[in-house]
Coordinates of C-alpha atoms in Angstrom, one line a residue:
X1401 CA 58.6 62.6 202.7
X1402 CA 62.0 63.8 202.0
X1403 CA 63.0 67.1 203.9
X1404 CA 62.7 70.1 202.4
X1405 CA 65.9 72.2 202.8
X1406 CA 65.3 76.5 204.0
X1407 CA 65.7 78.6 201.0
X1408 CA 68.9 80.2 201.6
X1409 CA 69.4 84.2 202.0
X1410 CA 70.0 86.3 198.9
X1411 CA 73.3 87.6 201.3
X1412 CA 74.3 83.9 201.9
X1413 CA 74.2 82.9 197.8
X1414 CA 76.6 85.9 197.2
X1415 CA 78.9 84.6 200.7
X1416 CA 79.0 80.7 199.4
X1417 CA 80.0 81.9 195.7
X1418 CA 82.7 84.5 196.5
X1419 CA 83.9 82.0 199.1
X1420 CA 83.9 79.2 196.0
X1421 CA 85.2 81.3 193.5
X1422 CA 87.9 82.3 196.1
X1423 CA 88.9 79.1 196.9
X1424 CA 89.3 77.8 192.8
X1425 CA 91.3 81.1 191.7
X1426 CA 93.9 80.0 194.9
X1427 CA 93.7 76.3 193.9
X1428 CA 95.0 78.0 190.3
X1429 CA 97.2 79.6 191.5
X1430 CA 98.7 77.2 193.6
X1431 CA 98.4 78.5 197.1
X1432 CA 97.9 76.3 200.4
X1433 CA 98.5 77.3 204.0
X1434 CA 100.4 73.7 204.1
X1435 CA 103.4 72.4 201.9
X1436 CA 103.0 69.0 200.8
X1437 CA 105.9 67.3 202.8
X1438 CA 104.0 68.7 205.7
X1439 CA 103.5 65.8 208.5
X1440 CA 100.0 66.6 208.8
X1441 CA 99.2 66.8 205.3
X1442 CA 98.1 63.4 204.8
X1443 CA 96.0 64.1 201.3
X1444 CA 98.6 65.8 199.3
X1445 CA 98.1 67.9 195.9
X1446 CA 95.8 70.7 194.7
X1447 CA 92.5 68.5 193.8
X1448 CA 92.0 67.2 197.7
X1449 CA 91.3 70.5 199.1
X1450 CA 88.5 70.7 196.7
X1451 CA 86.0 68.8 198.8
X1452 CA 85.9 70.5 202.0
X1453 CA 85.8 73.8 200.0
X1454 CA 82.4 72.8 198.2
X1455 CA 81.3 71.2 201.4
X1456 CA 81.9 74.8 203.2
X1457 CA 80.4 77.1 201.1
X1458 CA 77.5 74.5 200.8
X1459 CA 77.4 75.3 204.6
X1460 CA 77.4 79.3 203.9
X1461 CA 74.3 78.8 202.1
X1462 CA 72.4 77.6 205.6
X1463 CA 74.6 80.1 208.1
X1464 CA 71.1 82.3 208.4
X1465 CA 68.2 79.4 208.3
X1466 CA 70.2 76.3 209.9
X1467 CA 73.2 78.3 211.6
X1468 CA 74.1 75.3 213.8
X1469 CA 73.5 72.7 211.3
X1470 CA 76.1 74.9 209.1
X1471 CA 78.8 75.0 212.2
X1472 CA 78.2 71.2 213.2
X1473 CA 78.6 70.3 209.1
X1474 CA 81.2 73.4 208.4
X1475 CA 83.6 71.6 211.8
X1476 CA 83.8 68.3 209.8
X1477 CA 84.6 70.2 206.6
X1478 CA 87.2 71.9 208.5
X1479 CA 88.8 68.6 210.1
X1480 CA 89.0 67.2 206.5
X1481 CA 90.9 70.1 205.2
X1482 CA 93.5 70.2 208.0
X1483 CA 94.7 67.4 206.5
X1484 CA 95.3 68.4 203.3
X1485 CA 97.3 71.0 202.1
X1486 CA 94.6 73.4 203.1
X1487 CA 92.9 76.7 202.0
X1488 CA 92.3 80.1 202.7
X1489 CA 88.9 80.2 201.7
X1490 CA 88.0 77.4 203.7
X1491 CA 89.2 78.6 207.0
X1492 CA 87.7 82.0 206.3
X1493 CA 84.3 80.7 205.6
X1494 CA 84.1 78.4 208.4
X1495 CA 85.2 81.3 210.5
X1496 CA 82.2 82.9 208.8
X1497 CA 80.2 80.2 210.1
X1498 CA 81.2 80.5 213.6
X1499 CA 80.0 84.4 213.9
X1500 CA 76.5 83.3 211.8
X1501 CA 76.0 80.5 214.2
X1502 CA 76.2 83.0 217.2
X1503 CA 74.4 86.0 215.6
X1504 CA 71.3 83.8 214.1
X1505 CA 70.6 81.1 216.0
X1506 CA 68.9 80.4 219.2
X1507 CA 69.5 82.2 222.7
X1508 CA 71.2 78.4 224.0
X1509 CA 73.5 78.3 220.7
X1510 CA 74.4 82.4 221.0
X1511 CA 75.8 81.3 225.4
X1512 CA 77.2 78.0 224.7
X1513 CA 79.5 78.7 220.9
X1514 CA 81.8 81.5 222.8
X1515 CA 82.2 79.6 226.2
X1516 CA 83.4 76.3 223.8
X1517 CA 85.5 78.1 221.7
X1518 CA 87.1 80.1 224.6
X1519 CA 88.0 76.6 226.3
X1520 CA 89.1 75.1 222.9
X1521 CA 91.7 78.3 222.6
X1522 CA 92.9 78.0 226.2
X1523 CA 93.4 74.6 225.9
X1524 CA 95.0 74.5 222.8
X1525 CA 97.6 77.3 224.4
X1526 CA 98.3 75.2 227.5
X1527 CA 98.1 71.7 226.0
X1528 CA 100.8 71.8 223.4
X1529 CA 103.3 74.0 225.1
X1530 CA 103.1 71.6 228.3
X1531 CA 103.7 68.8 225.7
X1532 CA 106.5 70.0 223.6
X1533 CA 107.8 72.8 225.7
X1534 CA 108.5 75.4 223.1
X1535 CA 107.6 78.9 222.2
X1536 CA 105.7 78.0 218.8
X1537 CA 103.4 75.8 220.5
X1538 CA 101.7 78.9 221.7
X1539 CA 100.9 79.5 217.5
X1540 CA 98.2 76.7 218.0
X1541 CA 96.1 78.9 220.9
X1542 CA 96.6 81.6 218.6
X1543 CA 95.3 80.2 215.4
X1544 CA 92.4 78.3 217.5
X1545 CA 91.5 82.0 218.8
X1546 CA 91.4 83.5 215.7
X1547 CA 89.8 80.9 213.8
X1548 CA 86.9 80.5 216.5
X1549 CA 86.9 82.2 219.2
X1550 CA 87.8 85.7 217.5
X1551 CA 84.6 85.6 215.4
X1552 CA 81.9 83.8 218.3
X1553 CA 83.3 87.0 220.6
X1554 CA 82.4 89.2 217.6
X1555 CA 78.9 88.0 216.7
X1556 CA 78.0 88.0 220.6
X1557 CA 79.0 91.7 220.9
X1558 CA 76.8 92.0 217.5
X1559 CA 73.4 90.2 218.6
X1560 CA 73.8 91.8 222.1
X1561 CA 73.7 95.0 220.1
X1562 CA 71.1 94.0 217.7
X1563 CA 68.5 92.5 220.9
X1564 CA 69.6 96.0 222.5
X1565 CA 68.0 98.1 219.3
X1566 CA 65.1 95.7 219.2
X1567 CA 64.4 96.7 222.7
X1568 CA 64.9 100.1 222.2
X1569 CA 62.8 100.1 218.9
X1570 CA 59.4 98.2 220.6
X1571 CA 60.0 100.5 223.9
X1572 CA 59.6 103.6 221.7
X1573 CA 56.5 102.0 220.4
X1574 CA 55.0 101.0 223.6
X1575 CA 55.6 104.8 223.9
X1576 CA 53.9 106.3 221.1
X1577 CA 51.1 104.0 221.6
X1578 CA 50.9 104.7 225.2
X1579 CA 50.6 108.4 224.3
X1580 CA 48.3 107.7 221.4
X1581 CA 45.7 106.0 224.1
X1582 CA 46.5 109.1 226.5
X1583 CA 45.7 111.2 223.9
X1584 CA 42.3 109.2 222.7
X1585 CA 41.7 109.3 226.6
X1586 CA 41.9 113.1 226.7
X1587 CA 39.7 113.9 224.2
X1588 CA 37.0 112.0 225.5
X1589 CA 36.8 113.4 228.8
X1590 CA 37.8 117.0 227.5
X1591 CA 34.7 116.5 225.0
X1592 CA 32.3 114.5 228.4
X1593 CA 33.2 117.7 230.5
X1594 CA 32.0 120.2 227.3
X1595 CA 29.3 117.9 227.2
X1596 CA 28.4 118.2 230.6
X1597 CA 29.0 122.0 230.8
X1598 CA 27.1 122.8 227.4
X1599 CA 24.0 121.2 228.8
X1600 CA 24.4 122.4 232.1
X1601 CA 24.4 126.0 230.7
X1602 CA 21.9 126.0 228.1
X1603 CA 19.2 123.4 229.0
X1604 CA 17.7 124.8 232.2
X1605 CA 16.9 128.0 229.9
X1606 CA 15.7 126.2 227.0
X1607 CA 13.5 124.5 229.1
X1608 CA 12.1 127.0 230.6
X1609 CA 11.7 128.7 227.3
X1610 CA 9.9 125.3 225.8
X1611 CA 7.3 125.3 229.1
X1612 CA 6.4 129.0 228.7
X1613 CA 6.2 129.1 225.3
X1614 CA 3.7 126.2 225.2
X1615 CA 1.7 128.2 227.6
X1616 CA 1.7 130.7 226.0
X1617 CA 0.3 129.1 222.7
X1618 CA -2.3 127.4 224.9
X1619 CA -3.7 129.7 227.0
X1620 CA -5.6 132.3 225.7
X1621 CA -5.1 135.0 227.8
X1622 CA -3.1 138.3 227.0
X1623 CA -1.8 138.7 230.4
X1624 CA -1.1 135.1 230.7
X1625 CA 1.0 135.4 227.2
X1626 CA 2.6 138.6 227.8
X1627 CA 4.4 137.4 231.1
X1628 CA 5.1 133.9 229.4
X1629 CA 6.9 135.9 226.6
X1630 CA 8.7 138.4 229.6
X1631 CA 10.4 134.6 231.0
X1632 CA 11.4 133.6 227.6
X1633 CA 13.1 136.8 226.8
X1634 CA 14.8 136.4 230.0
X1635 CA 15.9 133.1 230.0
X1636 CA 16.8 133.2 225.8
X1637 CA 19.3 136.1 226.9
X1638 CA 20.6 134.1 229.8
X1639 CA 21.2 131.3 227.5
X1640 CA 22.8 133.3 224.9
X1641 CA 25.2 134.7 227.9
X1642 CA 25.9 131.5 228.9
X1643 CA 26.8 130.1 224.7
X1644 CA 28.8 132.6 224.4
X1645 CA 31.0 132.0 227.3
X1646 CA 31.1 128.4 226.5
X1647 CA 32.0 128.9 223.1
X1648 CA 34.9 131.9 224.1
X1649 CA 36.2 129.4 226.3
X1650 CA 36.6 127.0 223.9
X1651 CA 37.9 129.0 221.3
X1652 CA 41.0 130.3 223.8
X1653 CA 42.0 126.6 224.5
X1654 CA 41.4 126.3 227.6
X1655 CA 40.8 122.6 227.9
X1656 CA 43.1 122.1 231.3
X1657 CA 41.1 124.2 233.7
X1658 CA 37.9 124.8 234.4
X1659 CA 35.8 127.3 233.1
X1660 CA 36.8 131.0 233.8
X1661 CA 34.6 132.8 236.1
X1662 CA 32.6 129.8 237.0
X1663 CA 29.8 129.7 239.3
X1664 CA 29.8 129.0 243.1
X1665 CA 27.6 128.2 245.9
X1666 CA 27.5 132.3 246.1
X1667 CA 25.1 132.3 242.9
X1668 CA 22.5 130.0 244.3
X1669 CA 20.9 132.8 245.6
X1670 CA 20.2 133.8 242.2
X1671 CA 19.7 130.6 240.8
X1672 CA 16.8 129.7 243.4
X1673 CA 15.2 133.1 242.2
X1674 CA 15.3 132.4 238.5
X1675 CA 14.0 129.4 239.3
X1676 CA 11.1 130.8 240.9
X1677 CA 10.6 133.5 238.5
X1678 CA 9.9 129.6 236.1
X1679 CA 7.0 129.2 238.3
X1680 CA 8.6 126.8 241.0
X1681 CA 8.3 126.7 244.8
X1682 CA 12.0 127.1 245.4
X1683 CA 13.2 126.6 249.3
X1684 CA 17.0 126.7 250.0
X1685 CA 18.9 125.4 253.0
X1686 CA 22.1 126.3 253.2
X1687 CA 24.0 124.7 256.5
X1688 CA 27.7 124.8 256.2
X1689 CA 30.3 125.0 259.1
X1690 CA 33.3 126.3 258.1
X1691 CA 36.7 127.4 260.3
X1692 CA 37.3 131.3 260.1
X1693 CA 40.6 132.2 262.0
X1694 CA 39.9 131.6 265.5
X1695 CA 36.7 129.8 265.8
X1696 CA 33.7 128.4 263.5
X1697 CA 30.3 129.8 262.4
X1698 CA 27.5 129.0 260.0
X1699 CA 26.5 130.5 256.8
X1700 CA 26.5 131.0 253.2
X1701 CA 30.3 131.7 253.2
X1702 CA 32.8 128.9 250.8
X1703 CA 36.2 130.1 251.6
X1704 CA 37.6 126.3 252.5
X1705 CA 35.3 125.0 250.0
X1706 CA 37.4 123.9 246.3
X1707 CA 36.5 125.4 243.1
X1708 CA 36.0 122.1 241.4
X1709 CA 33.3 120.9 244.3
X1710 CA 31.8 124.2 244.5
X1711 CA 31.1 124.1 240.6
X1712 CA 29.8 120.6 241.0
X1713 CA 27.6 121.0 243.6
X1714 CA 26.3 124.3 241.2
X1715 CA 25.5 122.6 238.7
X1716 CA 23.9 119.5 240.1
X1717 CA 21.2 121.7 241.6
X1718 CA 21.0 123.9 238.8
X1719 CA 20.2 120.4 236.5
X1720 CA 18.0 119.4 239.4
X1721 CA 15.9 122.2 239.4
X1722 CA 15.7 122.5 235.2
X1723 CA 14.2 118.3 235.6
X1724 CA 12.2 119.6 238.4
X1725 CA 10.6 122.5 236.2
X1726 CA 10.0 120.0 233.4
X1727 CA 9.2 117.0 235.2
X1728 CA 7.8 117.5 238.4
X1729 CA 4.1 117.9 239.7
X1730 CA 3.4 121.2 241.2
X1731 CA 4.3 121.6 245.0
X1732 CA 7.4 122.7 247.0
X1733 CA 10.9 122.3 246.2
X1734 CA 13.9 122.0 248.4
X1735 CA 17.0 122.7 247.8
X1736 CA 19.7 121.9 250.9
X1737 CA 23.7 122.1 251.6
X1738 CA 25.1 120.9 254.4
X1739 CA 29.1 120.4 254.9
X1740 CA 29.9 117.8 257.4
X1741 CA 32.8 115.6 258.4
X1742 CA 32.1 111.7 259.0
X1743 CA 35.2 109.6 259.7
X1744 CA 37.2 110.9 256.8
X1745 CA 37.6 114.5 254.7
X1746 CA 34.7 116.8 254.8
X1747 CA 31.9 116.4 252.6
X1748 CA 29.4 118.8 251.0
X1749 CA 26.3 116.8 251.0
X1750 CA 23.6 118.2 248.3
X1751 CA 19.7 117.2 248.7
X1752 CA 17.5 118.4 245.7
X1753 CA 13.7 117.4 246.0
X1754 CA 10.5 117.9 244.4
X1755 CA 7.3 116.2 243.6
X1756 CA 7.5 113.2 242.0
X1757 CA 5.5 112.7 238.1
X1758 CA 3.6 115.1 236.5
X1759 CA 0.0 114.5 235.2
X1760 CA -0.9 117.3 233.1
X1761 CA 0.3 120.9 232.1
X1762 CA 3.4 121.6 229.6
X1763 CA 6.5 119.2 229.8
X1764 CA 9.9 119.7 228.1
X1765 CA 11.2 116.6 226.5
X1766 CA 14.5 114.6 228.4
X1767 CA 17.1 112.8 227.2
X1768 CA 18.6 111.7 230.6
X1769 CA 21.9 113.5 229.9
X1770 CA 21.6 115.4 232.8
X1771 CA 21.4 112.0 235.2
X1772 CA 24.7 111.3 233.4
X1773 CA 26.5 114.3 234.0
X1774 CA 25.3 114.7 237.5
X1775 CA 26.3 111.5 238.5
X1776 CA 29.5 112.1 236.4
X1777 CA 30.6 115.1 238.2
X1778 CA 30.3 113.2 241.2
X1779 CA 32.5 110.6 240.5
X1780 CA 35.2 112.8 239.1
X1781 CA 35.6 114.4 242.8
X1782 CA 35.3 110.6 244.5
X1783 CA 31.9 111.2 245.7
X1784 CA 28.9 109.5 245.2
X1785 CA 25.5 110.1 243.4
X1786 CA 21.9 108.5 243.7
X1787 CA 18.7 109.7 242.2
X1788 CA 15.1 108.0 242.3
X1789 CA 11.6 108.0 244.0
X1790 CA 11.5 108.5 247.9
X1791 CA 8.1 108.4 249.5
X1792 CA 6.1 110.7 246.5
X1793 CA 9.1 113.1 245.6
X1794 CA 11.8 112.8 243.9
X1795 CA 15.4 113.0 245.4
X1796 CA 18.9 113.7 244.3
X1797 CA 21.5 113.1 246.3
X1798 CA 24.9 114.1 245.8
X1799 CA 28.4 113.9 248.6
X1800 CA 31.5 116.0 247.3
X1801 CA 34.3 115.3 249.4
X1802 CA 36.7 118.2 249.7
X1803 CA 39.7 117.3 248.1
X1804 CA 42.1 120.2 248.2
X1805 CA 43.2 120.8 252.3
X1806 CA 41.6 123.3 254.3
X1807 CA 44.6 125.8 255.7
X1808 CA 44.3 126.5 259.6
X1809 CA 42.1 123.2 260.0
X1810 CA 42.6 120.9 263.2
X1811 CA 41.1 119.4 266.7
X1812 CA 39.6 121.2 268.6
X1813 CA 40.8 121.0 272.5
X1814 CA 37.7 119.9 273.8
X1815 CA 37.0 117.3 270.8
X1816 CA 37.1 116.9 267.2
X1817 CA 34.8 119.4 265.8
X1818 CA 33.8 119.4 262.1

């Protein structure tokens, strides 16, 4: 099959046309770089410089899609006409050539073009003025440099620039992809943590307001009814309380902290009582040692404890206790904190359990969000989560390692102390 030649470049048409016309209107006019009694002019008259000015702007045509088949084809051109009486057109084009060839082709061609050429225009400096010892010799270094090196120089200075702008170009973006993902990124945890905080809030009242409500409708007893309707009241007003700071926070913007006035390990008290109040067993246990000034003591008190795990651990009893009211058979319910050190930062360990299945009696419905955002908020402070069956009952478990630092904390003389 015969080989199909690159369709040339709109650009290198116009180039191989102009440089053709060029070359005709000097042939015309009678202008050559060489007079005809010239020693070197071995193909005298006007019609012999035609050829290697058709054969050059034939090369233009291919200086974008075959740069180096251009140079290697435009070189030979270039011999022929340096022995003829020459033309301006043809020198200009093949010097045309040389900065296409270094611009457009490969990486190999774009090192090797200016190193040759560079050579070629010292050597034809040196060479002849060792040889003939005399001032013009120097011409021929000059006209190499000009005719070759002068434009390889020129189109490595312009790919470097080019390559630099491409860089520059896909860098940027890398960038505004980058910060597209970040930004994807950030609304889906900003949306999982309203998720999380939105049931959090509202379910544990809605549930208790779906448990007493179906009580109420089957039981037929006034007292029965009228304190089933006293909890719903309670808990709907809770859980409008509770929408309404959700839905304030949300409409101030205030995506990059945590809730205002959110709960802590203080309002379990409370908590534990509303519970109750649902018709649960409730027992808290709340063992946590904590450093105040000179020595340590046990209570209720959170000082060294961080916002983030105190909200956490919150709201992982306050879902616990919301499955155990609608999942759980009657009995006891436990409820313990404990903050303890193991080999590395302290941990806030958090036990919820309760009777395991329920048989008969109203049941709210579950979707198993609250699993998820239990074992979420977990993981978002590096700690761990496990839920399931234990011997009848069923546990959560949740450790909270304290992040932040805890100011005026360090060994004890006697030992490390936690």
């Amino acid at each position: 099959m015969a080989a199909v030649l690159p369709r040339p470049h709109r650009f290198d048409v116009y180039v191989a046309c102009g440089g053709l016309l060029g070359g005709l209107v000097l042939m015309a006019l009678g202008l050559a770089l060489r007079p005809a009694d010239e020693p070197l002019v071995l193909l005298p008259g006007a019609w012999a410089v035609l050829p290697p000015l058709v054969v050059m702007s034939g090369c233009e045509l291919l200086r974008r899609s075959a740069p180096r088949t251009a140079l290697l084809t435009g070189t030979a051109a270039l011999a022929l006409d340096t022995v003829t009486q020459g033309s301006v057109a043809t020198v200009l084009m093949f010097t045309d050539l040389v900065y296409a060839a270094v611009l457009y082709g490969p990486p190999a061609s774009a090192r090797r073009i200016p190193r040759i050429t560079g050579l070629l225009t010292v050597a034809g400096t040196v060479v002849p003025y060792a040889v003939w010892r005399v001032p013009e010799a120097l011409l021929i270094g000059v006209v190499i440099g000009a005719v070759a090196f002068g434009p390889a120089a020129t189109g490595l200075i312009v790919r470097d620039h080019r390559d630099a702008a491409i860089a520059a170009r896909l860098h940027a973006e890398q960038t505004t992809l980058l910060a597209e993902m970040d930004r994807r990124e950030a609304v889906v945890a900003e949306r999982a943590r309203m998720a999380r905080e939105l049931h959090d809030m509202v379910a544990n009242h809605l549930s208790a307001i779906a448990i007493h409500s179906t009580a109420a409708l089957s039981i037929d007893d006034p007292r029965t009814s009228h304190e089933a309707l006293g909890v719903i009241r309670e808990n709907s007003v809770d859980g409008l309380a509770e929408m309404r700071r959700l839905i304030g926070i949300l409409r101030d913007g205030g995506g990059d902290r945590e809730p205002a006035a959110a709960p802590t390990l203080d309002g379990l008290d409370a908590l534990v009582d509303g519970a109750r109040a649902n018709g649960l067993d409730v027992t808290l246990d709340i063992d946590i040692d904590i450093d105040i000034g000179t020595g340590t003591g046990t209570g209720t008190g959170t000082g060294r404890i961080p916002a983030p795990v105190e909200l956490a651990a919150y709201r992982i009893v306050q879902e616990s206790l919301t499955n155990a009211l609608k999942h759980a058979r009657p009995g006891p319910v436990t409820v313990a904190l404990a903050l303890t050190r193991h080999d590395g930062p302290r941990v806030l360990d958090v036990e919820i359990s309760s009777p395991c299945g329920r048989e008969d009696g109203p049941r709210a419905p579950g979707s198993g969000a609250g699993l998820v955002g239990m074992r979420e908020r977990a993981t978002l402070l590096g700690g761990t989560f496990t839920s399931g069956p234990h011997g009848g009952r069923w546990t959560v478990r949740a450790s909270l390692p304290l992040a932040e630092a805890e100011p005026g904390h360090g060994k004890d003389p006697e030992g490390d102390r936690p």
